[in-house]
Tab-separated table of C-alpha atoms and ligand atoms in Angstrom:
chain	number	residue	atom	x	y	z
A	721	UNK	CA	-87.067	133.350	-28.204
A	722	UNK	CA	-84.621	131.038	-26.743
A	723	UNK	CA	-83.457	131.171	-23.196
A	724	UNK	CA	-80.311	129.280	-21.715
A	725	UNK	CA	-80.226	128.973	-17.976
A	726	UNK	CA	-76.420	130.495	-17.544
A	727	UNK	CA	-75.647	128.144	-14.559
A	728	UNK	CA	-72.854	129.301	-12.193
A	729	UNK	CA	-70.936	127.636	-9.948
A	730	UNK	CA	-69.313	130.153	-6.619
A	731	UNK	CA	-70.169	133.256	-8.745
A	732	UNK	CA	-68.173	131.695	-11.564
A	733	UNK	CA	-69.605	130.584	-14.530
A	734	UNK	CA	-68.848	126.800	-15.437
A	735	UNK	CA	-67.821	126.064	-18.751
A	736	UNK	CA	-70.392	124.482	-19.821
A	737	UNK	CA	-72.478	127.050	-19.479
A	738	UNK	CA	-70.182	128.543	-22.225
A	739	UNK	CA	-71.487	125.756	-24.341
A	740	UNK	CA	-74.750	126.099	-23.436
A	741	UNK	CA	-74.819	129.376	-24.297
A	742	UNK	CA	-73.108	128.455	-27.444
A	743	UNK	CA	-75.708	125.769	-28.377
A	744	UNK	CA	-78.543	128.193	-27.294
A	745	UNK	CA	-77.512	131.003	-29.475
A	746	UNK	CA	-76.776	129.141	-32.821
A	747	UNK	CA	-80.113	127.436	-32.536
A	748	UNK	CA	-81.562	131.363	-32.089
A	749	UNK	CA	-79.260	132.399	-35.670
A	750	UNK	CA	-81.065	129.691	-37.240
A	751	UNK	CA	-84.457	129.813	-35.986
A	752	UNK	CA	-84.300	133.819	-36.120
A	753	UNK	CA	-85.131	134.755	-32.840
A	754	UNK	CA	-82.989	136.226	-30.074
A	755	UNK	CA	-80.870	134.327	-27.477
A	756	UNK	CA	-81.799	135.747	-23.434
A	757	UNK	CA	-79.141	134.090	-20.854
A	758	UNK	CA	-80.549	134.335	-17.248
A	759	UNK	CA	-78.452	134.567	-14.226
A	760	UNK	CA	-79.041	134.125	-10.780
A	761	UNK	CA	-76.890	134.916	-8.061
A	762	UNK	CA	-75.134	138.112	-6.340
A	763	UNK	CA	-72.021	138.878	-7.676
A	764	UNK	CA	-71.437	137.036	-11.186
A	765	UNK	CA	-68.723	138.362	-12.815
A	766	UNK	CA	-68.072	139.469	-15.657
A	767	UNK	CA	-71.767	138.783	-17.382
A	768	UNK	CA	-70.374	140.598	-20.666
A	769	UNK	CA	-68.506	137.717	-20.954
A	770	UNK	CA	-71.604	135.632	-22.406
A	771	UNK	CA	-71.574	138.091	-25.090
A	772	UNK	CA	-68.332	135.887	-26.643
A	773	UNK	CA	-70.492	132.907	-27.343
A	774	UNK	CA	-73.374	135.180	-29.375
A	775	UNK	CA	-76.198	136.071	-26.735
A	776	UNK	CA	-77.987	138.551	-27.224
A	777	UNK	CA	-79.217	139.246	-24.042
A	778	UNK	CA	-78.543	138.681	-20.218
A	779	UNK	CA	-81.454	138.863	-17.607
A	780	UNK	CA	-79.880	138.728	-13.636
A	781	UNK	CA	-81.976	137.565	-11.262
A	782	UNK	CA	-79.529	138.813	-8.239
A	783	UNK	CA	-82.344	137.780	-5.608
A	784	UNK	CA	-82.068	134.365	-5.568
A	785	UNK	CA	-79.337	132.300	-5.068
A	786	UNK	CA	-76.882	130.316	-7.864
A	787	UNK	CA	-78.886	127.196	-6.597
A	788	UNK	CA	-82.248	126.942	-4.824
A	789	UNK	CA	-83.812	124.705	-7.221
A	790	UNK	CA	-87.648	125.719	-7.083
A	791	UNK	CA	-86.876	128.761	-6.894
A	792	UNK	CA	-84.882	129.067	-9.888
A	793	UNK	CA	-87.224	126.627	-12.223
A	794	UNK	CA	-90.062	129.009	-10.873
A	795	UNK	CA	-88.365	132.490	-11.997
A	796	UNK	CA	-87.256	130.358	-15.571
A	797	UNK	CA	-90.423	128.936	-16.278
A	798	UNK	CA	-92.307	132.679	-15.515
A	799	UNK	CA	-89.195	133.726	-17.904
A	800	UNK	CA	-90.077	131.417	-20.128
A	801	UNK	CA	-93.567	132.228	-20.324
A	802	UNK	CA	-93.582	135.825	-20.372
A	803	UNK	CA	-91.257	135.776	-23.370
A	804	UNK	CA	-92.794	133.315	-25.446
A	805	UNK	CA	-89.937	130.889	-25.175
A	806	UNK	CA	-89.972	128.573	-27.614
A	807	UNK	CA	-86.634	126.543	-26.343
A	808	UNK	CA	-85.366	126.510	-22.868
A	809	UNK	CA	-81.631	125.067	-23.028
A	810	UNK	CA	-79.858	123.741	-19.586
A	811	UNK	CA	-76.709	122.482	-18.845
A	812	UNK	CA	-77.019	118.303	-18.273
A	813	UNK	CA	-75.236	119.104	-14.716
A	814	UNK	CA	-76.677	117.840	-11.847
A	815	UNK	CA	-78.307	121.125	-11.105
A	816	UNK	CA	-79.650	120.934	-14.669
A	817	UNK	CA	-80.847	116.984	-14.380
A	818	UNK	CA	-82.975	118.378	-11.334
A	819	UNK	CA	-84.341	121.081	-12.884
A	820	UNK	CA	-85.361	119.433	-16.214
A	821	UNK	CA	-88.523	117.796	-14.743
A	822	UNK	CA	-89.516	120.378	-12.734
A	823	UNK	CA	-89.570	123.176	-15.062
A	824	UNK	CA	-91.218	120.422	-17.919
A	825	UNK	CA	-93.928	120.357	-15.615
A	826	UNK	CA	-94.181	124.184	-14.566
A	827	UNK	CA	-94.251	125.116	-18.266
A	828	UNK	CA	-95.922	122.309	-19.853
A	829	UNK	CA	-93.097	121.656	-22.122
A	830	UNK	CA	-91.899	118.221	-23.491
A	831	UNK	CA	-88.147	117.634	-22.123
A	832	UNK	CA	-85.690	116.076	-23.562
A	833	UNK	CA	-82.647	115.112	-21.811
A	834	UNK	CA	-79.377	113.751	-22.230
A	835	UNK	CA	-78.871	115.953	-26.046
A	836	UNK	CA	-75.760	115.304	-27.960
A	837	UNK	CA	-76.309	117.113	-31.208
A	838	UNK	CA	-77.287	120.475	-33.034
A	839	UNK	CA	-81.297	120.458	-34.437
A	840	UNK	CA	-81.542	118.213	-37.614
A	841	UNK	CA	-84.973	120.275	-37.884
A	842	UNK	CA	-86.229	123.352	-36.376
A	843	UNK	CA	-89.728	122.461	-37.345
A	844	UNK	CA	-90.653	119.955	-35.487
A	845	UNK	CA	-87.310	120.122	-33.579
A	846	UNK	CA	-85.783	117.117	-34.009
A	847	UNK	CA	-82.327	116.206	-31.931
A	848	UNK	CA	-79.922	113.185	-31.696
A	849	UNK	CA	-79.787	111.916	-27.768
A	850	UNK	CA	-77.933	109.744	-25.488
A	851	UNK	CA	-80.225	106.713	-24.719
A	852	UNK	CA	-79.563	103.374	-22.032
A	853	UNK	CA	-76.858	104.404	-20.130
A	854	UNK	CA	-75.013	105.907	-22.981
A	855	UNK	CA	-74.984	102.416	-25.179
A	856	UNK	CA	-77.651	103.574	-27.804
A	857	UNK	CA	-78.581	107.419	-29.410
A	858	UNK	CA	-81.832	108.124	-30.477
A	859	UNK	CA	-83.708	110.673	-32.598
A	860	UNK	CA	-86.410	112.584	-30.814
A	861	UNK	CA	-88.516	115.164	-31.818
A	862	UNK	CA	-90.871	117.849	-30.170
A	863	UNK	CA	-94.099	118.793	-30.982
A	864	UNK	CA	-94.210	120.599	-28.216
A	865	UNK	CA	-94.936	124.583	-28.072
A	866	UNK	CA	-91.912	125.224	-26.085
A	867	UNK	CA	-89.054	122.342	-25.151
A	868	UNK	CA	-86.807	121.928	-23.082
A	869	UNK	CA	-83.296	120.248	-23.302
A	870	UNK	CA	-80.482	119.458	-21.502
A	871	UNK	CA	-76.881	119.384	-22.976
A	872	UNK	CA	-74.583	116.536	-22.165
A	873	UNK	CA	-71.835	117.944	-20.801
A	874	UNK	CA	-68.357	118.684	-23.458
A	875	UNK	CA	-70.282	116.871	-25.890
A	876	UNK	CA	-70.952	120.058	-28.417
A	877	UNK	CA	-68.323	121.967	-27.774
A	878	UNK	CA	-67.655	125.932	-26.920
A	879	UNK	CA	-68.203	128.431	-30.113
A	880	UNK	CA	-66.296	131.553	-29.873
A	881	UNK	CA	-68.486	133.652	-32.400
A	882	UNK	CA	-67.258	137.466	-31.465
A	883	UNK	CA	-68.067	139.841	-29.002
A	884	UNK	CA	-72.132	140.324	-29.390
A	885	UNK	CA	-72.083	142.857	-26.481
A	886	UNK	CA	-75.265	141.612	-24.811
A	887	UNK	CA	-77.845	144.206	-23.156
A	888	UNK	CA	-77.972	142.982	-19.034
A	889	UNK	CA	-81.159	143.709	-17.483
A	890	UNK	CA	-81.857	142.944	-13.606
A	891	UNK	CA	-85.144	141.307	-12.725
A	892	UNK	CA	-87.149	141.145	-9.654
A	893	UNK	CA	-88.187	137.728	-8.582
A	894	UNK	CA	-89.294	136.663	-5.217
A	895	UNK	CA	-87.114	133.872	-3.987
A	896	UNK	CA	-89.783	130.802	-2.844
A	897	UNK	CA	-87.700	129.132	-0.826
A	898	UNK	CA	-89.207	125.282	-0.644
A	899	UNK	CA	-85.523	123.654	0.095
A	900	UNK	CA	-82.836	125.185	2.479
A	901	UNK	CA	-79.090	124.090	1.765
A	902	UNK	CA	-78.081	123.221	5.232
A	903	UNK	CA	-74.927	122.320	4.702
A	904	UNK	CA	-72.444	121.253	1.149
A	905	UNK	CA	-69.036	119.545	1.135
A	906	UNK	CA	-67.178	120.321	-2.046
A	907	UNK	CA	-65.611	117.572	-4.458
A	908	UNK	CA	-62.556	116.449	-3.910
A	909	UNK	CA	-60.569	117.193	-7.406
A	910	UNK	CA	-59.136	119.476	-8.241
A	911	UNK	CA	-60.857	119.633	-11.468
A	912	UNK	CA	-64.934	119.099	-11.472
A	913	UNK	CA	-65.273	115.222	-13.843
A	914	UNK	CA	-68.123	116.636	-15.668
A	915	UNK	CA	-65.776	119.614	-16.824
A	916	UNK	CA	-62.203	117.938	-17.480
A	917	UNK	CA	-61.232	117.166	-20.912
A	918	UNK	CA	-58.737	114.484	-19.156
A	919	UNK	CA	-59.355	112.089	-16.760
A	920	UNK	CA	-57.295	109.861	-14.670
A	921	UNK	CA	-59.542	106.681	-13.548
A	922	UNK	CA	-58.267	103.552	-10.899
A	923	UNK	CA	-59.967	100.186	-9.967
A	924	UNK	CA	-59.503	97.376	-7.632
A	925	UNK	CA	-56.595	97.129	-9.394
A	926	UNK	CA	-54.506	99.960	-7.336
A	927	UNK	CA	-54.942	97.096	-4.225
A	928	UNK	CA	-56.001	100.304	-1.982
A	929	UNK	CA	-55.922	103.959	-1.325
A	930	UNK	CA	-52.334	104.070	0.041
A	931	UNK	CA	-51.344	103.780	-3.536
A	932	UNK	CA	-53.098	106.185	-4.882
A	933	UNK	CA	-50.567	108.811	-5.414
A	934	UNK	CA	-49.533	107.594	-8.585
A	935	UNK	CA	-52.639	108.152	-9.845
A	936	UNK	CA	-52.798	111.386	-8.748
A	937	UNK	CA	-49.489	112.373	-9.678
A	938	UNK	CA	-50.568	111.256	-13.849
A	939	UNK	CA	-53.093	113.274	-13.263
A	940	UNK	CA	-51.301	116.427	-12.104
A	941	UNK	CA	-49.045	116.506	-14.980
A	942	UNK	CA	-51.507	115.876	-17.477
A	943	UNK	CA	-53.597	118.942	-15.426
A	944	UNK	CA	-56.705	115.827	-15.520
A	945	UNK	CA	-59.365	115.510	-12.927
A	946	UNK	CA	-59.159	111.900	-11.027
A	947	UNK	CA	-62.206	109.357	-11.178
A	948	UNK	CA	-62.514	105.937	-9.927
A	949	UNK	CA	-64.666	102.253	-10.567
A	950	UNK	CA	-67.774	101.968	-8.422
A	951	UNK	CA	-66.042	99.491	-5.557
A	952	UNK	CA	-63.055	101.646	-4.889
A	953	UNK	CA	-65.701	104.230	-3.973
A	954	UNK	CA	-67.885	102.039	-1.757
A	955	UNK	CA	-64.886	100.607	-0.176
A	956	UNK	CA	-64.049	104.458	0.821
A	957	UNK	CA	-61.162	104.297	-0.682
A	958	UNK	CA	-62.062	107.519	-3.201
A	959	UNK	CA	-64.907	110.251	-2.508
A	960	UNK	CA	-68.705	108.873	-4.158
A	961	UNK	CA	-67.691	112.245	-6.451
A	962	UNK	CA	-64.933	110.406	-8.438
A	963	UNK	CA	-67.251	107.378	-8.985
A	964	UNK	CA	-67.881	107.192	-13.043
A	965	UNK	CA	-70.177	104.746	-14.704
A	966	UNK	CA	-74.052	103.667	-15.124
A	967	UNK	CA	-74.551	104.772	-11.119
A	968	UNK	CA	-71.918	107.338	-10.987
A	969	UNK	CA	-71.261	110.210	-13.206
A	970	UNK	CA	-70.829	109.751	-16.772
A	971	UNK	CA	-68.388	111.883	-18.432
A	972	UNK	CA	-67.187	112.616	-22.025
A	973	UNK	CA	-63.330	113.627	-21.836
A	974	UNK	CA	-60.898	114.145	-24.552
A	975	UNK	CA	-58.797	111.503	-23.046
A	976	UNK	CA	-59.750	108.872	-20.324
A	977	UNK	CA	-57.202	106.487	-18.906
A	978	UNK	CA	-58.028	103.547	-17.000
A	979	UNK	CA	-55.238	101.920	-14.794
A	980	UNK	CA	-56.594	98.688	-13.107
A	981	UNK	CA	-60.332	98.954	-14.494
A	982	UNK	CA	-61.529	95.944	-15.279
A	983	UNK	CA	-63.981	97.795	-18.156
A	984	UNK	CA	-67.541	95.676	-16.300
A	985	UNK	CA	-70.732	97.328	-18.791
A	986	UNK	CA	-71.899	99.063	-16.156
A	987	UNK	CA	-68.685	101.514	-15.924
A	988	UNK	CA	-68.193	101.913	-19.414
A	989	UNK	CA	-71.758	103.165	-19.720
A	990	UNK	CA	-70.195	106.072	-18.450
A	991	UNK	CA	-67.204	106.318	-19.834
A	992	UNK	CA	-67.499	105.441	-23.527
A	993	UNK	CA	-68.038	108.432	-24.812
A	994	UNK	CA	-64.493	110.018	-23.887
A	995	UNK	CA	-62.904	110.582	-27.386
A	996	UNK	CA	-59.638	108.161	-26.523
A	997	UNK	CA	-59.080	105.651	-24.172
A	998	UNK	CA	-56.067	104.317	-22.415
A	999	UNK	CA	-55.593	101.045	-20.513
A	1000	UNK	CA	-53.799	99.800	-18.525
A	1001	UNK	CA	-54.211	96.202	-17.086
A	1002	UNK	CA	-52.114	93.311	-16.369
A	1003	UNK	CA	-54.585	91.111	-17.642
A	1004	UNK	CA	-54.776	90.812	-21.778
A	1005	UNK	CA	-58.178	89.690	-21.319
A	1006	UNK	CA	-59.461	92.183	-19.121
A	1007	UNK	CA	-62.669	93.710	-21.772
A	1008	UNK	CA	-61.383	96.986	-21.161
A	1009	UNK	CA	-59.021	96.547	-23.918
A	1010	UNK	CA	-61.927	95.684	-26.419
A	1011	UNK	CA	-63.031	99.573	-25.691
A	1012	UNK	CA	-59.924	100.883	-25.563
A	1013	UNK	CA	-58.155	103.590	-28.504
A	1014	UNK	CA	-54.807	102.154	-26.858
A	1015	UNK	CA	-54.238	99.437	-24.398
A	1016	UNK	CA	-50.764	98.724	-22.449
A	1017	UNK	CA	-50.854	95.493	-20.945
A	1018	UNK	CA	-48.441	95.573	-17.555
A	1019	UNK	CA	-48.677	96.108	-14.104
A	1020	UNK	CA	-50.041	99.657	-12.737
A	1021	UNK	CA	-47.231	100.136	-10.273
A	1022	UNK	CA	-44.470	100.252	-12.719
A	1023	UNK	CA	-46.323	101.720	-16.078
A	1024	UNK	CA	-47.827	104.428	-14.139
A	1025	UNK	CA	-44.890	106.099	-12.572
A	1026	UNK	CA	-42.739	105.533	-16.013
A	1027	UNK	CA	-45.967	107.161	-17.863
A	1028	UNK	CA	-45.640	110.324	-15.449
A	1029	UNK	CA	-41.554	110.852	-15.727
A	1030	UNK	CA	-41.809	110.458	-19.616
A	1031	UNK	CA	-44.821	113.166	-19.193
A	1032	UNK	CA	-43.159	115.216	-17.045
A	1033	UNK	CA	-39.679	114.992	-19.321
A	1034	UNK	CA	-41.825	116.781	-21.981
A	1035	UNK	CA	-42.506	118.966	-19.855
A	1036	UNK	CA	-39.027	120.594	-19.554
B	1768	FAD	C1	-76.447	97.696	-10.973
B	1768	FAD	C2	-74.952	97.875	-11.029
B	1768	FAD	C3	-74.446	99.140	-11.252
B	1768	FAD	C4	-73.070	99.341	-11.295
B	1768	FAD	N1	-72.579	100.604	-11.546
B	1768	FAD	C5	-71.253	100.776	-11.671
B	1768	FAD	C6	-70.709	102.048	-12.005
B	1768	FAD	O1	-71.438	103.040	-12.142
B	1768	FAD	N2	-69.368	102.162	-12.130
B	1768	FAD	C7	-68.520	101.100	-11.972
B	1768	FAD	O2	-67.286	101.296	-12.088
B	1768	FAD	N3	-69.012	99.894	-11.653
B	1768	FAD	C8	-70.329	99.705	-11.484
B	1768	FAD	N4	-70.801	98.484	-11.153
B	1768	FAD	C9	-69.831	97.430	-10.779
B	1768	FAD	C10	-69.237	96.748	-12.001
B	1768	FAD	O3	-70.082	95.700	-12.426
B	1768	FAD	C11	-67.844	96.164	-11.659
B	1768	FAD	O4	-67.982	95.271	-10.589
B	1768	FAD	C12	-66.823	97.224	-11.294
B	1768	FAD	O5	-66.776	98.229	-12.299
B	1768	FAD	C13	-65.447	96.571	-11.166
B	1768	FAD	O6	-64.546	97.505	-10.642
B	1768	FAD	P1	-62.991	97.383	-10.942
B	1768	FAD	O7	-62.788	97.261	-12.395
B	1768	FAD	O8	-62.317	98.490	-10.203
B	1768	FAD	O9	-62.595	96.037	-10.165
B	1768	FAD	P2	-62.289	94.581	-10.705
B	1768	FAD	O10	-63.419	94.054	-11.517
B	1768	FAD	O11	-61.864	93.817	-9.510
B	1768	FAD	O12	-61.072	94.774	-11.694
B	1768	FAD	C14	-59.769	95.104	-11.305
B	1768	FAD	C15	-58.912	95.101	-12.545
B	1768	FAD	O13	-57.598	95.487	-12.177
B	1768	FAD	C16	-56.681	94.688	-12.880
B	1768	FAD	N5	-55.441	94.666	-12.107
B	1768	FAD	C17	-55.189	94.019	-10.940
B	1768	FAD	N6	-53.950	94.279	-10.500
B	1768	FAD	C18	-53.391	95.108	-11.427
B	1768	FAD	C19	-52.120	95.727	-11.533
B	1768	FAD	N7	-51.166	95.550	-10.614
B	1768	FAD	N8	-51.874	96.504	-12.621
B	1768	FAD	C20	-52.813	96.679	-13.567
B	1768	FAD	N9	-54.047	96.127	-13.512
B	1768	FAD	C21	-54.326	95.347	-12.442
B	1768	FAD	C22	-57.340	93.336	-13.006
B	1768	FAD	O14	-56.810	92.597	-14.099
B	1768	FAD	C23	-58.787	93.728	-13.221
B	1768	FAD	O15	-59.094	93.850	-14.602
B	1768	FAD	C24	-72.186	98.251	-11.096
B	1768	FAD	C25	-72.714	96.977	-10.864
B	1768	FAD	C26	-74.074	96.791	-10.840
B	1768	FAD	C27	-74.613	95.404	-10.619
């Protein structure tokens, strides 16, 4: 059996849970076993929707809520056990980086974290994973009864395999409430970083948060979530959410543009992954460019704003 914590995000699910799901029920096809989603929350909607990505079936915990972290590594790993579980697949989300440990423990599973590929080998299972701040991959394998992993985020992609029509079934769990959320301040962006396939990113190099809107405005027509270097967060200049890199959140966009980055190792750690990067720096030299797919060396403050009307002339 393979179960795939369907993590949800205001009753919605996120989308990559989609490739979660995805991930979760190929490696069921080829192991031969069936694919169980579980679900916690009140009022997800629409659960058949899972069904698109090949589960086979959908288990709702309704009593406890989309995040109360013991309480939801308790009901997985009892999940887990009672069905034999021989792979437990999370999202790499912050939800699923805190619940990795927890449940590795709970279940006595090995965990491995950080995943970037499909099995090589069912038997051991053997996987490909991000390693040091994203600037080495290793191979890992399990010998472990049941394992656990955790998906980096957009890194395998969504499969659309049908309409598999999974049975729901709701389950009784007692919550065990050992943390209260006592109070949460949503992200910024428009667009959650770990989720956007583009991404708008600023340094130092903006000079300060008054002249931010031309990042912002890029971003809006390219419909791309913002980020920002580690400074330009501590100065306050952007919310800790947009901060990328080693400390920050590391991402894996389609497209990643960096407009007065300097490129320091520590922020590409979590940035190199995106599948094409832009700069844009005044400085030739600035080792961004060494990283970069493309690289326009001028001044932010008039490449920017002619980036966004060219954009936005497409547009019409
Ligand atoms: C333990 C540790 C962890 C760290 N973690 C992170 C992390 O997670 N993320 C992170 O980002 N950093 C991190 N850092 C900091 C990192 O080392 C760099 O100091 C930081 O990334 C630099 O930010 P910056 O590129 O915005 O600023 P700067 O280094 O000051 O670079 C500004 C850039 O803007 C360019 N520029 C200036 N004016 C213009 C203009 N008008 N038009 C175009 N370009 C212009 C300059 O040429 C320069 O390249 C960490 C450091 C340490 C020690």
């Amino acid at each position: 059996m393979v179960i795939i914590y369907a993590e949800t995000w205001e009753n919605e699910f996120k989308k990559t849970t989609f490739e979660a799901i995805s991930y979760g029920s190929k490696c069921a096809q080829e192991m031969g076993v069936e694919s169980i989603a579980v679900v916690f929350g009140n009022s997800v909607n629409p659960i058949g929707e899972l069904g698109k990505y090949g589960v086979n079936k959908v288990i709702h915990v309704q009593e406890i809520d989309e995040f109360e972290p013991y309480s939801i590594a308790l009901a997985l790993s009892d999940i887990t056990k009672e069905l034999n579980g021989k792979l437990l697949v999370l999202n790499g989300t912050a939800n699923g980086k805190s619940l990795i440990g927890i449940l590795s423990s709970l279940i006595n599973a090995a965990a491995i974290s950080n995943v970037t590929s499909f099995p090589i080998n069912h038997k051991p299972l053997t996987v490909m994973r991000s390693a040091f701040s994203s600037k080495g991959i290793e191979q890992v394998s399990s010998n472990s009864d049941c394992t656990i992993l955790s998906l980096v985020p957009n890194a395998l992609g969504i499969i659309s395999n049908g309409d598999s029509n999974p049975s729901v079934v709701l389950k009784k769990i007692d919550s065990n409430h050992k943390t209260s959320i006592l109070q949460s301040e949503k992200e910024s962006g428009e667009i959650p970083l770990p989720e956007a396939e583009r991404v708008v990113s600023a340094g130092r190099g903006l000079k300060g948060p008054e002249n931010w809107n031309i990042i912002t405005d890029l971003a809006k027509v390219l419909n791309a979530g913002t980020a920002c270097s580690k400074p330009v967060s501590d100065i306050g200049w952007r919310p800790h959410s947009e901060h990328v890199g080693q400390t920050g959140i590391q991402i894996n966009p389609e497209l990643y543009i960096a407009i007065g980055i300097s490129g320091a190792i520590q922020h590409l750690a979590g940035v190199s992954r995106s599948k094409t990067i832009v700069v844009i720096n005044n400085d030739p030299e600035a080792p961004f460019f060494k990283a970069a797919d493309y690289g326009i060396v001028g001044d932010a403050f008039d490449v920017v704003p002619r980036l966004t009307e060219t954009l936005k002339s497409f547009k019409k």
